[in-house]
């Protein structure tokens, strides 16, 4: 018996060393709920999970370094724009979650598929909608319960809401490709087709021209996208910007500070009111020795029961469609709008270097907004530069 006890003291460390190592970047509120899910998983499977929080900013370099030095964890939560780089570099294992695949929001799952293989599973899903200030609507003589349904109506609302003497503007926007995609998509433009950027279509020209006109022609937008300007978030919180595009991550703060706001679907253009997709995914690194356990962990996190808890405690969009009917929209009324908007969402393509595409597109779009470059010429240049990047993949 003594020899058996002595042997066990040497065996235990190896058992502990075999536990799943997971890197995540949740905020404090999210991490508290995530830890509850981890505990439930450990109790139901006897699989130990060693969780380490890493900063969201800078996670890309940390993970790339870990992959290069073979010190990567078994799995990690990564931004959907980063998944493509890891998959193209063959740093990830493809994942099979069986029948659960059909229960994940399809548009989110599409952002994890490369060459027919699934390299990640969404754990957090976001999209953008139109946020509007009900108080400013009432002051401008607009019905706060009837947000604009089309871009034409949106422009009329923005003109009524703008009061330059008070520093109030009808709309404030961001100048990045991701935040401009809802305009492109709603006007009927596509982003990438057959690994080719097609943002030089007539529909794309009309979409970007509309953004430019909001600032330069109609003057209902203050230049919130400029360096040093009051950004859309702060201006909306200060009740100087009546309408902005934003996501569910902003709801809690706006409610806490007491803003009387509403959330509406993206105004409809030629194609409808379409949004873009954001969020994060769990990925499994190629160096893991515990693929089966890692897959089981992911399946637990995205299960119907886990996602119901995640949505209702945090007021976030569940990634499992079976959880949708159980979302407490009385407690989180804005989620109803986001769940509706997901029906009109387009997945982000899985690219080897999406940030590089943003880096070449954004300054050119800014030149168009500043009137330094015609919209059609700007988009032609953007397409050329993006296609050059795509050809290198």
Tab-separated table of C-alpha atoms in Angstrom:
chain	number	residue	atom	x	y	z
A	1	UNK	CA	0.000	0.000	0.000
A	2	UNK	CA	2.809	2.409	0.854
A	3	UNK	CA	4.464	1.678	-2.490
A	4	UNK	CA	1.114	2.343	-4.244
A	5	UNK	CA	0.694	5.708	-2.433
A	6	UNK	CA	4.249	6.683	-3.260
A	7	UNK	CA	3.662	5.797	-6.923
A	8	UNK	CA	0.504	7.933	-7.022
A	9	UNK	CA	2.465	10.999	-5.880
A	10	UNK	CA	4.489	10.721	-9.059
A	11	UNK	CA	1.524	9.967	-11.327
A	12	UNK	CA	-0.594	12.976	-10.282
A	13	UNK	CA	1.659	15.647	-11.861
A	14	UNK	CA	1.368	13.907	-15.233
A	15	UNK	CA	-2.401	13.935	-14.968
A	16	UNK	CA	-2.393	17.659	-14.187
A	17	UNK	CA	0.017	18.327	-17.071
A	18	UNK	CA	-2.457	16.666	-19.450
A	19	UNK	CA	-5.211	19.162	-18.752
A	20	UNK	CA	-6.582	21.384	-21.501
A	21	UNK	CA	-4.829	24.739	-21.803
A	22	UNK	CA	-7.081	27.514	-23.042
A	23	UNK	CA	-6.318	31.167	-23.828
A	24	UNK	CA	-9.222	33.621	-23.793
A	25	UNK	CA	-9.653	37.390	-23.962
A	26	UNK	CA	-13.073	38.006	-22.428
A	27	UNK	CA	-13.851	41.141	-20.450
A	28	UNK	CA	-14.476	40.822	-16.708
A	29	UNK	CA	-18.217	40.280	-17.002
A	30	UNK	CA	-17.869	37.714	-19.780
A	31	UNK	CA	-15.019	35.926	-18.023
A	32	UNK	CA	-17.126	35.399	-14.896
A	33	UNK	CA	-19.802	33.604	-16.936
A	34	UNK	CA	-17.185	31.699	-18.923
A	35	UNK	CA	-15.616	30.399	-15.707
A	36	UNK	CA	-19.024	29.097	-14.625
A	37	UNK	CA	-19.272	27.197	-17.911
A	38	UNK	CA	-15.758	25.823	-17.461
A	39	UNK	CA	-16.643	24.547	-13.993
A	40	UNK	CA	-19.784	22.873	-15.331
A	41	UNK	CA	-17.756	21.242	-18.115
A	42	UNK	CA	-15.145	19.932	-15.690
A	43	UNK	CA	-17.826	18.489	-13.409
A	44	UNK	CA	-19.661	16.771	-16.259
A	45	UNK	CA	-16.589	15.339	-18.040
A	46	UNK	CA	-13.762	15.077	-15.466
A	47	UNK	CA	-11.576	16.931	-17.996
A	48	UNK	CA	-9.497	19.630	-16.323
A	49	UNK	CA	-9.258	23.037	-17.984
A	50	UNK	CA	-6.467	25.517	-17.330
A	51	UNK	CA	-7.710	28.935	-18.433
A	52	UNK	CA	-5.410	31.893	-19.031
A	53	UNK	CA	-6.654	35.365	-19.888
A	54	UNK	CA	-4.645	37.275	-22.466
A	55	UNK	CA	-5.263	40.862	-23.630
A	56	UNK	CA	-7.421	41.207	-26.739
A	57	UNK	CA	-5.042	43.875	-28.030
A	58	UNK	CA	-1.782	42.212	-28.939
A	59	UNK	CA	-3.160	38.683	-28.917
A	60	UNK	CA	-2.195	38.123	-32.550
A	61	UNK	CA	1.529	38.537	-31.969
A	62	UNK	CA	1.407	36.530	-28.745
A	63	UNK	CA	-0.305	33.622	-30.487
A	64	UNK	CA	1.942	33.741	-33.562
A	65	UNK	CA	5.001	33.702	-31.311
A	66	UNK	CA	3.599	30.777	-29.341
A	67	UNK	CA	2.976	28.851	-32.563
A	68	UNK	CA	6.513	29.554	-33.779
A	69	UNK	CA	8.057	28.404	-30.468
A	70	UNK	CA	5.687	25.447	-30.092
A	71	UNK	CA	4.289	26.825	-26.851
A	72	UNK	CA	0.740	27.390	-28.057
A	73	UNK	CA	-2.120	26.215	-25.816
A	74	UNK	CA	-4.482	23.455	-26.867
A	75	UNK	CA	-7.083	25.977	-27.950
A	76	UNK	CA	-7.728	29.699	-27.881
A	77	UNK	CA	-10.388	32.287	-28.541
A	78	UNK	CA	-9.366	34.450	-31.508
A	79	UNK	CA	-10.936	37.260	-33.492
A	80	UNK	CA	-12.622	36.020	-36.657
A	81	UNK	CA	-10.360	38.240	-38.792
A	82	UNK	CA	-7.296	36.459	-37.327
A	83	UNK	CA	-8.561	32.934	-37.970
A	84	UNK	CA	-7.762	33.169	-41.678
A	85	UNK	CA	-4.091	33.956	-41.064
A	86	UNK	CA	-3.722	31.011	-38.676
A	87	UNK	CA	-5.519	28.637	-41.045
A	88	UNK	CA	-3.453	29.713	-44.057
A	89	UNK	CA	-0.285	29.183	-42.006
A	90	UNK	CA	-1.420	25.643	-41.139
A	91	UNK	CA	-1.319	26.418	-37.431
A	92	UNK	CA	-4.782	24.980	-36.800
A	93	UNK	CA	-6.486	21.617	-36.871
A	94	UNK	CA	-9.766	21.250	-38.716
A	95	UNK	CA	-12.668	20.574	-36.375
A	96	UNK	CA	-15.598	18.190	-36.595
A	97	UNK	CA	-18.442	18.986	-34.186
A	98	UNK	CA	-20.851	16.539	-35.811
A	99	UNK	CA	-24.570	17.313	-35.818
A	100	UNK	CA	-23.885	20.487	-33.845
A	101	UNK	CA	-22.587	22.054	-37.066
A	102	UNK	CA	-26.155	22.490	-38.297
A	103	UNK	CA	-27.130	24.292	-35.093
A	104	UNK	CA	-24.530	27.075	-35.260
A	105	UNK	CA	-25.625	30.347	-36.884
A	106	UNK	CA	-24.665	29.628	-40.537
A	107	UNK	CA	-23.330	33.090	-41.379
A	108	UNK	CA	-20.953	32.925	-38.398
A	109	UNK	CA	-19.795	29.415	-39.284
A	110	UNK	CA	-18.992	30.488	-42.846
A	111	UNK	CA	-16.270	32.778	-41.495
A	112	UNK	CA	-14.447	29.681	-40.205
A	113	UNK	CA	-14.438	27.575	-43.375
A	114	UNK	CA	-11.430	27.396	-45.683
A	115	UNK	CA	-11.213	24.947	-48.590
A	116	UNK	CA	-14.209	23.089	-47.252
A	117	UNK	CA	-12.742	22.522	-43.783
A	118	UNK	CA	-13.882	24.023	-40.487
A	119	UNK	CA	-10.981	25.667	-38.622
A	120	UNK	CA	-12.900	27.322	-35.805
A	121	UNK	CA	-16.239	27.391	-34.028
A	122	UNK	CA	-17.878	30.728	-33.115
A	123	UNK	CA	-18.165	31.382	-29.402
A	124	UNK	CA	-19.254	35.009	-29.701
A	125	UNK	CA	-21.219	36.574	-32.527
A	126	UNK	CA	-21.774	40.230	-33.295
A	127	UNK	CA	-23.331	42.283	-36.030
A	128	UNK	CA	-24.172	45.968	-36.301
A	129	UNK	CA	-27.514	47.754	-36.279
A	130	UNK	CA	-28.657	51.378	-36.261
A	131	UNK	CA	-28.647	53.009	-32.813
A	132	UNK	CA	-30.679	56.210	-32.463
A	133	UNK	CA	-31.346	58.744	-29.719
A	134	UNK	CA	-35.079	58.864	-28.928
A	135	UNK	CA	-34.807	62.176	-27.086
A	136	UNK	CA	-33.256	63.880	-30.118
A	137	UNK	CA	-35.890	62.286	-32.346
A	138	UNK	CA	-38.673	63.817	-30.263
A	139	UNK	CA	-36.983	67.215	-30.224
A	140	UNK	CA	-36.751	67.127	-34.030
A	141	UNK	CA	-40.431	66.220	-34.384
A	142	UNK	CA	-39.731	62.589	-35.323
A	143	UNK	CA	-41.546	59.570	-33.943
A	144	UNK	CA	-39.051	57.771	-31.642
A	145	UNK	CA	-40.835	54.502	-32.309
A	146	UNK	CA	-40.403	54.746	-36.086
A	147	UNK	CA	-36.701	54.673	-37.005
A	148	UNK	CA	-35.772	55.076	-40.684
A	149	UNK	CA	-36.471	51.972	-42.750
A	150	UNK	CA	-34.533	52.943	-45.906
A	151	UNK	CA	-31.412	54.953	-46.650
A	152	UNK	CA	-33.548	57.589	-48.380
A	153	UNK	CA	-35.647	57.932	-45.248
A	154	UNK	CA	-32.471	57.862	-43.154
A	155	UNK	CA	-31.139	60.920	-45.010
A	156	UNK	CA	-34.373	62.854	-44.413
A	157	UNK	CA	-34.226	61.985	-40.715
A	158	UNK	CA	-30.559	63.012	-40.509
A	159	UNK	CA	-31.331	66.380	-42.083
A	160	UNK	CA	-34.103	67.041	-39.565
A	161	UNK	CA	-31.935	65.955	-36.669
A	162	UNK	CA	-28.924	68.089	-37.599
A	163	UNK	CA	-28.629	71.425	-35.796
A	164	UNK	CA	-25.232	72.977	-36.434
A	165	UNK	CA	-25.889	75.802	-33.971
A	166	UNK	CA	-26.097	73.229	-31.165
A	167	UNK	CA	-23.361	70.995	-32.509
A	168	UNK	CA	-25.873	68.214	-33.106
A	169	UNK	CA	-25.535	65.957	-36.154
A	170	UNK	CA	-27.934	63.438	-37.582
A	171	UNK	CA	-25.314	60.724	-38.039
A	172	UNK	CA	-21.727	59.897	-37.167
A	173	UNK	CA	-19.724	57.246	-38.985
A	174	UNK	CA	-16.450	55.363	-38.919
A	175	UNK	CA	-14.110	55.132	-41.870
A	176	UNK	CA	-12.961	51.539	-42.015
A	177	UNK	CA	-13.799	48.866	-44.542
A	178	UNK	CA	-15.585	46.684	-41.979
A	179	UNK	CA	-17.843	49.552	-40.879
A	180	UNK	CA	-18.516	50.459	-44.515
A	181	UNK	CA	-19.521	46.962	-45.596
A	182	UNK	CA	-23.155	47.453	-44.410
A	183	UNK	CA	-23.389	50.357	-46.881
A	184	UNK	CA	-21.852	48.321	-49.700
A	185	UNK	CA	-24.008	45.264	-49.011
A	186	UNK	CA	-27.242	47.245	-48.619
A	187	UNK	CA	-26.643	49.049	-51.905
A	188	UNK	CA	-26.248	45.676	-53.615
A	189	UNK	CA	-22.447	45.487	-53.879
A	190	UNK	CA	-20.320	42.453	-53.116
A	191	UNK	CA	-16.901	42.477	-51.486
A	192	UNK	CA	-15.007	39.442	-52.794
A	193	UNK	CA	-16.062	36.943	-55.444
A	194	UNK	CA	-13.870	33.979	-56.456
A	195	UNK	CA	-10.918	35.442	-54.512
A	196	UNK	CA	-11.271	38.727	-56.404
A	197	UNK	CA	-12.296	42.069	-54.899
A	198	UNK	CA	-15.270	43.559	-56.755
A	199	UNK	CA	-15.764	46.813	-54.860
A	200	UNK	CA	-15.565	48.790	-58.126
A	201	UNK	CA	-19.120	47.900	-59.202
A	202	UNK	CA	-21.713	50.637	-59.829
A	203	UNK	CA	-23.444	49.562	-56.603
A	204	UNK	CA	-20.231	49.973	-54.614
A	205	UNK	CA	-19.643	53.411	-56.144
A	206	UNK	CA	-23.181	54.462	-55.166
A	207	UNK	CA	-22.675	53.206	-51.600
A	208	UNK	CA	-19.411	55.029	-50.975
A	209	UNK	CA	-20.719	58.139	-52.718
A	210	UNK	CA	-23.623	58.138	-50.277
A	211	UNK	CA	-21.206	58.082	-47.333
A	212	UNK	CA	-19.185	60.895	-48.873
A	213	UNK	CA	-22.327	62.950	-49.506
A	214	UNK	CA	-23.489	62.588	-45.903
A	215	UNK	CA	-20.376	64.494	-44.895
A	216	UNK	CA	-19.576	66.772	-47.826
A	217	UNK	CA	-22.903	67.482	-49.559
A	218	UNK	CA	-25.599	67.174	-46.912
A	219	UNK	CA	-23.383	68.039	-43.920
A	220	UNK	CA	-25.344	65.782	-41.583
A	221	UNK	CA	-22.145	63.980	-40.505
A	222	UNK	CA	-19.465	65.868	-38.500
A	223	UNK	CA	-16.339	64.049	-39.673
A	224	UNK	CA	-16.375	61.754	-36.666
A	225	UNK	CA	-14.005	59.441	-38.575
A	226	UNK	CA	-11.203	62.030	-38.576
A	227	UNK	CA	-8.195	61.683	-36.308
A	228	UNK	CA	-8.774	63.740	-33.157
A	229	UNK	CA	-12.518	64.179	-33.728
A	230	UNK	CA	-15.218	63.175	-31.244
A	231	UNK	CA	-15.749	59.548	-32.246
A	232	UNK	CA	-19.218	58.065	-32.843
A	233	UNK	CA	-19.345	56.322	-29.458
A	234	UNK	CA	-18.523	59.402	-27.406
A	235	UNK	CA	-20.697	61.713	-29.496
A	236	UNK	CA	-23.674	59.379	-29.152
A	237	UNK	CA	-23.150	59.150	-25.391
A	238	UNK	CA	-22.963	62.954	-25.212
A	239	UNK	CA	-26.180	63.238	-27.234
A	240	UNK	CA	-24.476	65.177	-30.027
A	241	UNK	CA	-24.836	62.426	-32.634
A	242	UNK	CA	-28.411	61.268	-33.178
A	243	UNK	CA	-27.687	58.059	-35.109
A	244	UNK	CA	-24.708	55.700	-35.288
A	245	UNK	CA	-23.993	52.129	-36.312
A	246	UNK	CA	-23.034	49.950	-33.374
A	247	UNK	CA	-23.227	46.468	-31.909
A	248	UNK	CA	-24.684	44.667	-28.886
A	249	UNK	CA	-21.468	45.188	-26.927
A	250	UNK	CA	-22.478	48.843	-26.429
A	251	UNK	CA	-25.936	48.285	-24.951
A	252	UNK	CA	-24.976	47.800	-21.306
A	253	UNK	CA	-22.966	51.045	-21.142
A	254	UNK	CA	-25.694	53.102	-22.813
A	255	UNK	CA	-28.287	51.747	-20.399
A	256	UNK	CA	-25.997	52.369	-17.429
A	257	UNK	CA	-25.457	56.042	-18.279
A	258	UNK	CA	-29.168	56.526	-18.945
A	259	UNK	CA	-29.301	57.311	-22.671
A	260	UNK	CA	-32.833	57.054	-24.082
A	261	UNK	CA	-31.991	55.094	-27.204
A	262	UNK	CA	-33.447	52.635	-29.636
A	263	UNK	CA	-31.982	49.968	-31.916
A	264	UNK	CA	-33.230	49.352	-35.443
A	265	UNK	CA	-32.183	47.196	-38.402
A	266	UNK	CA	-29.770	48.616	-40.979
A	267	UNK	CA	-31.747	50.888	-43.349
A	268	UNK	CA	-32.594	49.182	-46.624
A	269	UNK	CA	-30.982	50.066	-49.906
A	270	UNK	CA	-31.303	48.419	-53.296
A	271	UNK	CA	-30.647	44.955	-51.863
A	272	UNK	CA	-32.125	45.403	-48.394
A	273	UNK	CA	-30.680	46.261	-45.016
A	274	UNK	CA	-27.602	44.083	-44.645
A	275	UNK	CA	-25.025	43.930	-41.879
A	276	UNK	CA	-21.544	42.522	-41.563
A	277	UNK	CA	-20.453	39.905	-39.070
A	278	UNK	CA	-17.891	40.106	-36.308
A	279	UNK	CA	-17.008	38.068	-33.276
A	280	UNK	CA	-14.591	35.432	-32.069
A	281	UNK	CA	-13.993	31.720	-32.546
A	282	UNK	CA	-12.423	28.895	-30.608
A	283	UNK	CA	-9.602	27.262	-32.566
A	284	UNK	CA	-7.502	24.164	-31.861
A	285	UNK	CA	-3.776	24.384	-32.472
A	286	UNK	CA	-1.949	21.763	-34.478
A	287	UNK	CA	0.446	20.969	-31.623
A	288	UNK	CA	-2.256	19.792	-29.213
A	289	UNK	CA	-2.134	16.271	-27.823
A	290	UNK	CA	-5.733	16.507	-26.674
A	291	UNK	CA	-7.807	17.149	-29.791
A	292	UNK	CA	-10.719	14.994	-28.632
A	293	UNK	CA	-10.968	16.800	-25.295
A	294	UNK	CA	-10.627	20.186	-27.018
A	295	UNK	CA	-13.488	19.368	-29.395
A	296	UNK	CA	-15.654	18.239	-26.478
A	297	UNK	CA	-14.927	21.514	-24.698
A	298	UNK	CA	-15.938	23.576	-27.736
A	299	UNK	CA	-19.110	21.553	-28.161
A	300	UNK	CA	-20.003	22.235	-24.526
A	301	UNK	CA	-19.408	25.995	-24.851
A	302	UNK	CA	-21.606	26.305	-27.962
A	303	UNK	CA	-24.300	23.904	-26.771
A	304	UNK	CA	-27.894	25.081	-26.531
A	305	UNK	CA	-27.813	25.158	-22.717
A	306	UNK	CA	-24.526	27.065	-22.482
A	307	UNK	CA	-25.614	29.590	-25.082
A	308	UNK	CA	-28.936	30.241	-23.344
A	309	UNK	CA	-26.996	31.073	-20.180
A	310	UNK	CA	-24.498	33.214	-22.120
A	311	UNK	CA	-27.196	35.207	-23.907
A	312	UNK	CA	-29.443	35.827	-20.923
A	313	UNK	CA	-26.730	36.692	-18.400
A	314	UNK	CA	-24.726	38.916	-20.735
A	315	UNK	CA	-27.345	40.185	-23.176
A	316	UNK	CA	-25.391	38.848	-26.144
A	317	UNK	CA	-26.353	37.023	-29.325
A	318	UNK	CA	-26.212	33.230	-28.900
A	319	UNK	CA	-24.242	31.326	-31.540
A	320	UNK	CA	-26.532	28.294	-31.320
A	321	UNK	CA	-29.830	28.836	-33.168
A	322	UNK	CA	-31.595	26.407	-30.829
A	323	UNK	CA	-31.048	28.970	-28.052
A	324	UNK	CA	-32.879	31.750	-29.922
A	325	UNK	CA	-36.392	30.897	-28.620
A	326	UNK	CA	-35.093	30.990	-25.042
A	327	UNK	CA	-33.501	34.435	-25.194
A	328	UNK	CA	-35.174	36.656	-22.619
A	329	UNK	CA	-36.154	39.592	-24.845
A	330	UNK	CA	-38.130	41.099	-21.972
A	331	UNK	CA	-34.896	41.440	-20.044
A	332	UNK	CA	-32.879	42.206	-23.209
A	333	UNK	CA	-35.338	43.791	-25.666
A	334	UNK	CA	-32.608	44.995	-28.036
A	335	UNK	CA	-31.513	41.431	-28.733
A	336	UNK	CA	-34.724	40.905	-30.689
A	337	UNK	CA	-33.504	43.429	-33.268
A	338	UNK	CA	-30.077	41.817	-33.556
A	339	UNK	CA	-31.586	38.353	-33.951
A	340	UNK	CA	-33.731	39.745	-36.767
A	341	UNK	CA	-30.738	41.494	-38.365
A	342	UNK	CA	-28.819	38.208	-38.486
A	343	UNK	CA	-31.244	37.062	-41.160
A	344	UNK	CA	-29.712	39.776	-43.328
A	345	UNK	CA	-26.014	39.356	-42.633
A	346	UNK	CA	-23.074	38.475	-44.852
A	347	UNK	CA	-20.090	36.510	-43.590
A	348	UNK	CA	-16.598	37.943	-43.578
A	349	UNK	CA	-14.400	35.986	-46.034
A	350	UNK	CA	-11.614	33.849	-44.582
A	351	UNK	CA	-8.504	35.702	-45.764
A	352	UNK	CA	-4.823	35.176	-45.021
A	353	UNK	CA	-4.342	38.802	-43.989
A	354	UNK	CA	-7.588	40.717	-43.554
A	355	UNK	CA	-5.903	43.541	-41.551
A	356	UNK	CA	-3.632	44.228	-44.544
A	357	UNK	CA	-6.730	44.731	-46.683
A	358	UNK	CA	-8.142	47.206	-44.182
A	359	UNK	CA	-4.803	49.004	-44.085
A	360	UNK	CA	-4.779	49.653	-47.829
A	361	UNK	CA	-8.505	50.442	-48.173
A	362	UNK	CA	-9.046	52.806	-45.261
A	363	UNK	CA	-6.729	55.684	-46.219
A	364	UNK	CA	-8.045	55.651	-49.779
A	365	UNK	CA	-11.640	55.827	-48.549
A	366	UNK	CA	-10.605	58.713	-46.305
A	367	UNK	CA	-9.196	60.524	-49.336
A	368	UNK	CA	-12.620	60.152	-50.969
A	369	UNK	CA	-14.362	61.470	-47.849
A	370	UNK	CA	-12.019	64.460	-47.795
A	371	UNK	CA	-12.770	65.219	-51.436
A	372	UNK	CA	-9.185	64.522	-52.450
A	373	UNK	CA	-10.074	61.627	-54.734
A	374	UNK	CA	-13.283	60.883	-56.749
A	375	UNK	CA	-15.190	57.896	-55.391
A	376	UNK	CA	-14.964	55.866	-58.586
A	377	UNK	CA	-11.211	56.418	-58.796
A	378	UNK	CA	-10.765	55.608	-55.101
A	379	UNK	CA	-12.591	52.299	-55.394
A	380	UNK	CA	-10.654	51.334	-58.526
A	381	UNK	CA	-7.440	51.869	-56.602
A	382	UNK	CA	-8.739	49.928	-53.597
A	383	UNK	CA	-9.665	46.997	-55.830
A	384	UNK	CA	-6.222	46.943	-57.442
A	385	UNK	CA	-4.443	46.971	-54.092
A	386	UNK	CA	-6.694	44.346	-52.488
A	387	UNK	CA	-6.391	42.022	-55.489
A	388	UNK	CA	-2.620	42.306	-55.294
A	389	UNK	CA	-2.824	41.086	-51.681
A	390	UNK	CA	-5.230	38.276	-52.585
A	391	UNK	CA	-2.919	37.035	-55.340
A	392	UNK	CA	-0.143	36.583	-52.794
A	393	UNK	CA	-2.218	34.196	-50.666
